[in-house]
Amino acid sequence: MLRINLVRAVRQRLALLLTVGFVSLLCCIGGAFASFVVAPQQRIDASRTARMSTLSYEAFQAAPAGERLIVMGALADNPPISDEGEFVAYQMERWTTTLIEDEEQGDFYTGKWDTENRVTEIPVLNVSIEGGTVATLPTESLRLTGALHEEIFESDSAEVDLTNKRPDDSRRYEGLRNGDTVTILGAKGSGGALIPEALYAGDRVAFDQSNVNQASSLFQMGICMMGLAPLLLLAGLLFALFKR
């Protein structure tokens, strides 16, 4: 019986080490890929974008269809598309609560923002740039970035998160309003409108810096993942050796 228990214990420790080793390997590979493949490419893209000129209305009109370009200006004369917040473009998330059954403390709700089902509404936008106004084509595939306005509208649900005191189905809007300065990277469509590829709430300087920061953050995240890999392996080894 003692021998059987010993064999079982050895097998369990080996299985644990293999699992931890596999997870550590994934962290190392993923971190290396992020730091030395994806981050450098983002840095190249950021540098290429930074070298592009911000076009005036005259230059935009002269650009051929399909050309990638950047414009910066203020949103103007756009009708609000939300019943709440006067947003002319927005992304919205809902607060979802989950019932936690606890015999000692009693049942309670915990909640989080449902980012997986984020709703994005970016209609045709009129942007006043130097010399005139350009229009963008509508899209639902972009994520708005930059200094967005944020407003939270709470529901009247009785399912209230214990920590945040926020009812289920509350809504968080992040969006743009008329008068906001935006920087848009995109391509000129065949009809003369701008097909947005990136829509940033802020001026050109902030937009370029944001692209650089994203590449730097990705590089640092990859380095952290690679640093975490041996620590995970060491922790798994110590746990396997000293586990009773």
CSV table of C-alpha atoms in Angstrom, one decimal:
chain,number,residue,atom,x,y,z
A,1,MET,CA,0.0,0.0,0.0
A,2,LEU,CA,2.8,2.4,0.9
A,3,ARG,CA,4.5,1.7,-2.4
A,4,ILE,CA,1.3,2.4,-4.3
A,5,ASN,CA,0.8,5.7,-2.5
A,6,LEU,CA,4.4,6.6,-3.3
A,7,VAL,CA,4.0,5.9,-7.0
A,8,ARG,CA,0.7,7.9,-7.0
A,9,ALA,CA,2.4,10.8,-5.3
A,10,VAL,CA,5.3,10.8,-7.8
A,11,ARG,CA,2.9,10.7,-10.7
A,12,GLN,CA,0.9,13.6,-9.3
A,13,ARG,CA,4.1,15.7,-8.9
A,14,LEU,CA,5.3,14.9,-12.4
A,15,ALA,CA,1.9,15.8,-13.8
A,16,LEU,CA,2.0,19.1,-11.9
A,17,LEU,CA,5.5,19.9,-13.1
A,18,LEU,CA,4.6,19.1,-16.7
A,19,THR,CA,1.6,21.4,-16.5
A,20,VAL,CA,3.5,24.2,-14.9
A,21,GLY,CA,6.3,23.7,-17.4
A,22,PHE,CA,3.9,23.9,-20.3
A,23,VAL,CA,2.3,27.1,-19.0
A,24,SER,CA,5.7,28.6,-18.4
A,25,LEU,CA,6.7,27.7,-22.0
A,26,LEU,CA,3.6,29.3,-23.3
A,27,CYS,CA,4.3,32.5,-21.3
A,28,CYS,CA,7.8,32.6,-22.6
A,29,ILE,CA,6.8,32.1,-26.3
A,30,GLY,CA,3.9,34.5,-26.0
A,31,GLY,CA,6.1,37.1,-24.4
A,32,ALA,CA,8.8,36.7,-27.0
A,33,PHE,CA,6.3,37.0,-29.8
A,34,ALA,CA,4.8,40.2,-28.3
A,35,SER,CA,8.1,41.8,-27.6
A,36,PHE,CA,10.1,40.9,-30.6
A,37,VAL,CA,7.5,40.4,-33.4
A,38,VAL,CA,4.3,42.4,-32.7
A,39,ALA,CA,5.8,45.4,-30.8
A,40,PRO,CA,8.5,46.1,-33.4
A,41,GLN,CA,5.9,46.0,-36.2
A,42,GLN,CA,3.7,48.4,-34.2
A,43,ARG,CA,6.6,50.7,-33.7
A,44,ILE,CA,7.3,50.6,-37.5
A,45,ASP,CA,3.6,51.4,-38.1
A,46,ALA,CA,3.7,54.2,-35.6
A,47,SER,CA,6.8,55.7,-37.2
A,48,ARG,CA,5.2,55.4,-40.7
A,49,THR,CA,2.0,57.1,-39.5
A,50,ALA,CA,4.0,59.9,-37.8
A,51,ARG,CA,5.6,60.7,-41.1
A,52,MET,CA,2.3,61.3,-42.8
A,53,SER,CA,1.1,64.9,-43.2
A,54,THR,CA,-2.1,66.2,-41.7
A,55,LEU,CA,-4.1,67.2,-44.8
A,56,SER,CA,-6.1,70.3,-45.4
A,57,TYR,CA,-9.4,70.2,-47.2
A,58,GLU,CA,-7.8,71.2,-50.4
A,59,ALA,CA,-5.2,68.5,-50.1
A,60,PHE,CA,-7.8,65.9,-49.1
A,61,GLN,CA,-9.9,66.8,-52.2
A,62,ALA,CA,-6.8,66.4,-54.4
A,63,ALA,CA,-5.9,63.0,-53.0
A,64,PRO,CA,-6.7,60.0,-55.2
A,65,ALA,CA,-9.3,57.4,-54.1
A,66,GLY,CA,-7.7,54.6,-52.0
A,67,GLU,CA,-4.8,56.8,-50.6
A,68,ARG,CA,-4.2,56.5,-46.8
A,69,LEU,CA,-4.2,59.8,-45.1
A,70,ILE,CA,-4.7,61.7,-41.9
A,71,VAL,CA,-7.0,64.6,-41.1
A,72,MET,CA,-7.5,66.5,-37.9
A,73,GLY,CA,-10.4,68.8,-37.0
A,74,ALA,CA,-13.5,69.4,-34.9
A,75,LEU,CA,-16.8,67.5,-35.1
A,76,ALA,CA,-19.5,69.9,-36.3
A,77,ASP,CA,-23.2,69.7,-37.1
A,78,ASN,CA,-23.6,66.0,-36.3
A,79,PRO,CA,-27.0,64.9,-35.0
A,80,PRO,CA,-26.8,63.1,-31.6
A,81,ILE,CA,-27.5,59.4,-32.0
A,82,SER,CA,-27.9,58.5,-28.3
A,83,ASP,CA,-30.9,59.1,-26.1
A,84,GLU,CA,-28.4,59.7,-23.3
A,85,GLY,CA,-25.4,61.9,-23.2
A,86,GLU,CA,-25.7,63.8,-26.5
A,87,PHE,CA,-23.1,61.6,-28.2
A,88,VAL,CA,-22.6,61.7,-32.0
A,89,ALA,CA,-20.5,58.5,-31.8
A,90,TYR,CA,-20.1,56.1,-28.9
A,91,GLN,CA,-19.3,52.7,-27.6
A,92,MET,CA,-21.5,51.3,-24.9
A,93,GLU,CA,-21.1,48.5,-22.3
A,94,ARG,CA,-23.6,47.1,-19.9
A,95,TRP,CA,-23.0,46.2,-16.3
A,96,THR,CA,-23.9,42.5,-15.7
A,97,THR,CA,-24.3,41.0,-12.2
A,98,THR,CA,-24.0,37.4,-11.0
A,99,LEU,CA,-25.6,36.0,-7.9
A,100,ILE,CA,-23.0,34.5,-5.5
A,101,GLU,CA,-24.5,32.0,-3.0
A,102,ASP,CA,-22.7,32.1,0.3
A,103,GLU,CA,-24.0,30.3,3.3
A,104,GLU,CA,-21.8,32.1,5.8
A,105,GLN,CA,-22.1,35.7,4.5
A,106,GLY,CA,-25.4,35.4,2.7
A,107,ASP,CA,-26.1,35.6,-1.0
A,108,PHE,CA,-24.8,38.7,-2.8
A,109,TYR,CA,-24.3,40.0,-6.3
A,110,THR,CA,-21.0,40.7,-8.0
A,111,GLY,CA,-20.7,42.6,-11.3
A,112,LYS,CA,-18.5,43.6,-14.2
A,113,TRP,CA,-18.7,45.5,-17.5
A,114,ASP,CA,-19.6,43.3,-20.4
A,115,THR,CA,-16.8,44.3,-22.7
A,116,GLU,CA,-17.3,41.3,-25.0
A,117,ASN,CA,-20.7,42.5,-26.1
A,118,ARG,CA,-19.6,46.2,-26.4
A,119,VAL,CA,-21.9,48.1,-28.8
A,120,THR,CA,-20.2,50.6,-31.1
A,121,GLU,CA,-22.1,53.2,-33.1
A,122,ILE,CA,-20.0,55.4,-35.5
A,123,PRO,CA,-22.3,57.0,-38.1
A,124,VAL,CA,-21.4,59.5,-40.8
A,125,LEU,CA,-19.4,62.2,-39.1
A,126,ASN,CA,-18.8,65.7,-40.3
A,127,VAL,CA,-15.3,66.9,-39.4
A,128,SER,CA,-14.3,70.6,-39.9
A,129,ILE,CA,-10.7,70.7,-41.0
A,130,GLU,CA,-8.5,73.5,-42.4
A,131,GLY,CA,-10.3,74.9,-45.4
A,132,GLY,CA,-13.6,72.9,-45.3
A,133,THR,CA,-15.5,69.9,-44.0
A,134,VAL,CA,-15.0,66.2,-44.8
A,135,ALA,CA,-17.3,63.4,-44.0
A,136,THR,CA,-16.5,59.9,-42.8
A,137,LEU,CA,-18.3,56.7,-43.8
A,138,PRO,CA,-20.2,54.9,-41.0
A,139,THR,CA,-18.6,51.9,-39.3
A,140,GLU,CA,-19.1,49.5,-36.3
A,141,SER,CA,-15.8,47.8,-36.5
A,142,LEU,CA,-13.6,50.4,-34.9
A,143,ARG,CA,-12.9,51.1,-31.2
A,144,LEU,CA,-12.9,54.8,-30.3
A,145,THR,CA,-9.7,55.8,-28.4
A,146,GLY,CA,-8.3,58.9,-26.8
A,147,ALA,CA,-9.8,61.4,-24.5
A,148,LEU,CA,-13.5,60.3,-24.8
A,149,HIS,CA,-16.4,61.6,-22.7
A,150,GLU,CA,-17.7,59.0,-20.3
A,151,GLU,CA,-21.1,58.8,-18.7
A,152,ILE,CA,-22.7,56.0,-16.6
A,153,PHE,CA,-26.5,55.7,-16.5
A,154,GLU,CA,-27.7,53.4,-13.7
A,155,SER,CA,-30.8,51.2,-14.1
A,156,ASP,CA,-33.4,50.6,-11.5
A,157,SER,CA,-32.7,46.9,-11.2
A,158,ALA,CA,-32.8,45.3,-7.7
A,159,GLU,CA,-29.7,43.2,-8.5
A,160,VAL,CA,-27.1,45.5,-7.1
A,161,ASP,CA,-23.4,44.7,-7.0
A,162,LEU,CA,-22.2,44.5,-3.4
A,163,THR,CA,-18.8,46.3,-4.0
A,164,ASN,CA,-19.6,49.0,-6.5
A,165,LYS,CA,-23.3,49.5,-5.5
A,166,ARG,CA,-24.2,49.4,-9.2
A,167,PRO,CA,-27.4,47.9,-10.5
A,168,ASP,CA,-27.5,45.2,-13.2
A,169,ASP,CA,-28.0,46.5,-16.8
A,170,SER,CA,-26.5,49.9,-16.0
A,171,ARG,CA,-24.9,51.5,-19.1
A,172,ARG,CA,-21.5,53.1,-19.6
A,173,TYR,CA,-21.1,55.3,-22.6
A,174,GLU,CA,-17.7,56.5,-24.0
A,175,GLY,CA,-18.0,58.7,-26.9
A,176,LEU,CA,-17.7,62.0,-28.9
A,177,ARG,CA,-19.7,65.2,-29.0
A,178,ASN,CA,-19.9,68.1,-31.4
A,179,GLY,CA,-16.9,70.4,-30.9
A,180,ASP,CA,-14.5,67.6,-30.0
A,181,THR,CA,-11.1,67.6,-31.7
A,182,VAL,CA,-10.5,64.3,-33.5
A,183,THR,CA,-7.7,62.8,-35.5
A,184,ILE,CA,-8.7,60.3,-38.1
A,185,LEU,CA,-6.4,57.8,-40.0
A,186,GLY,CA,-8.1,56.2,-43.0
A,187,ALA,CA,-8.4,56.0,-46.8
A,188,LYS,CA,-10.2,58.2,-49.2
A,189,GLY,CA,-13.2,56.4,-50.6
A,190,SER,CA,-14.3,56.4,-54.3
A,191,GLY,CA,-17.2,58.7,-53.4
A,192,GLY,CA,-14.9,61.3,-51.7
A,193,ALA,CA,-15.7,60.3,-48.1
A,194,LEU,CA,-13.1,59.2,-45.6
A,195,ILE,CA,-13.1,55.5,-44.7
A,196,PRO,CA,-11.8,55.5,-41.1
A,197,GLU,CA,-9.2,53.1,-39.9
A,198,ALA,CA,-8.5,54.8,-36.6
A,199,LEU,CA,-10.6,57.4,-34.8
A,200,TYR,CA,-8.8,59.2,-32.0
A,201,ALA,CA,-10.3,61.8,-29.6
A,202,GLY,CA,-7.5,64.3,-29.5
A,203,ASP,CA,-5.1,66.3,-31.6
A,204,ARG,CA,-2.4,64.9,-34.0
A,205,VAL,CA,0.4,65.1,-31.4
A,206,ALA,CA,-1.5,63.1,-28.9
A,207,PHE,CA,-2.5,60.6,-31.6
A,208,ASP,CA,1.1,59.9,-32.6
A,209,GLN,CA,2.2,59.6,-29.0
A,210,SER,CA,-0.6,57.2,-28.3
A,211,ASN,CA,0.7,54.9,-31.1
A,212,VAL,CA,4.2,55.0,-29.7
A,213,ASN,CA,2.9,54.2,-26.2
A,214,GLN,CA,0.9,51.2,-27.5
A,215,ALA,CA,4.1,49.7,-29.0
A,216,SER,CA,6.1,50.4,-25.8
A,217,SER,CA,3.4,48.9,-23.6
A,218,LEU,CA,3.2,45.7,-25.7
A,219,PHE,CA,7.0,45.3,-25.5
A,220,GLN,CA,7.0,45.7,-21.8
A,221,MET,CA,4.1,43.3,-21.4
A,222,GLY,CA,6.1,40.7,-23.4
A,223,ILE,CA,9.2,41.2,-21.2
A,224,CYS,CA,7.0,40.7,-18.1
A,225,MET,CA,5.6,37.5,-19.5
A,226,MET,CA,9.1,36.1,-20.2
A,227,GLY,CA,10.2,37.1,-16.7
A,228,LEU,CA,7.1,35.4,-15.2
A,229,ALA,CA,7.9,32.1,-17.0
A,230,PRO,CA,10.8,31.0,-14.8
A,231,LEU,CA,9.1,32.2,-11.7
A,232,LEU,CA,6.1,30.0,-12.5
A,233,LEU,CA,8.4,27.1,-13.1
A,234,LEU,CA,10.3,27.6,-9.9
A,235,ALA,CA,7.1,28.0,-7.9
A,236,GLY,CA,5.7,24.7,-9.4
A,237,LEU,CA,8.9,22.9,-8.7
A,238,LEU,CA,9.0,24.0,-5.0
A,239,PHE,CA,5.3,23.2,-4.6
A,240,ALA,CA,5.8,19.7,-6.1
A,241,LEU,CA,8.9,19.0,-3.9
A,242,PHE,CA,7.4,20.2,-0.6
A,243,LYS,CA,3.8,19.2,-1.1
A,244,ARG,CA,2.7,16.7,1.5
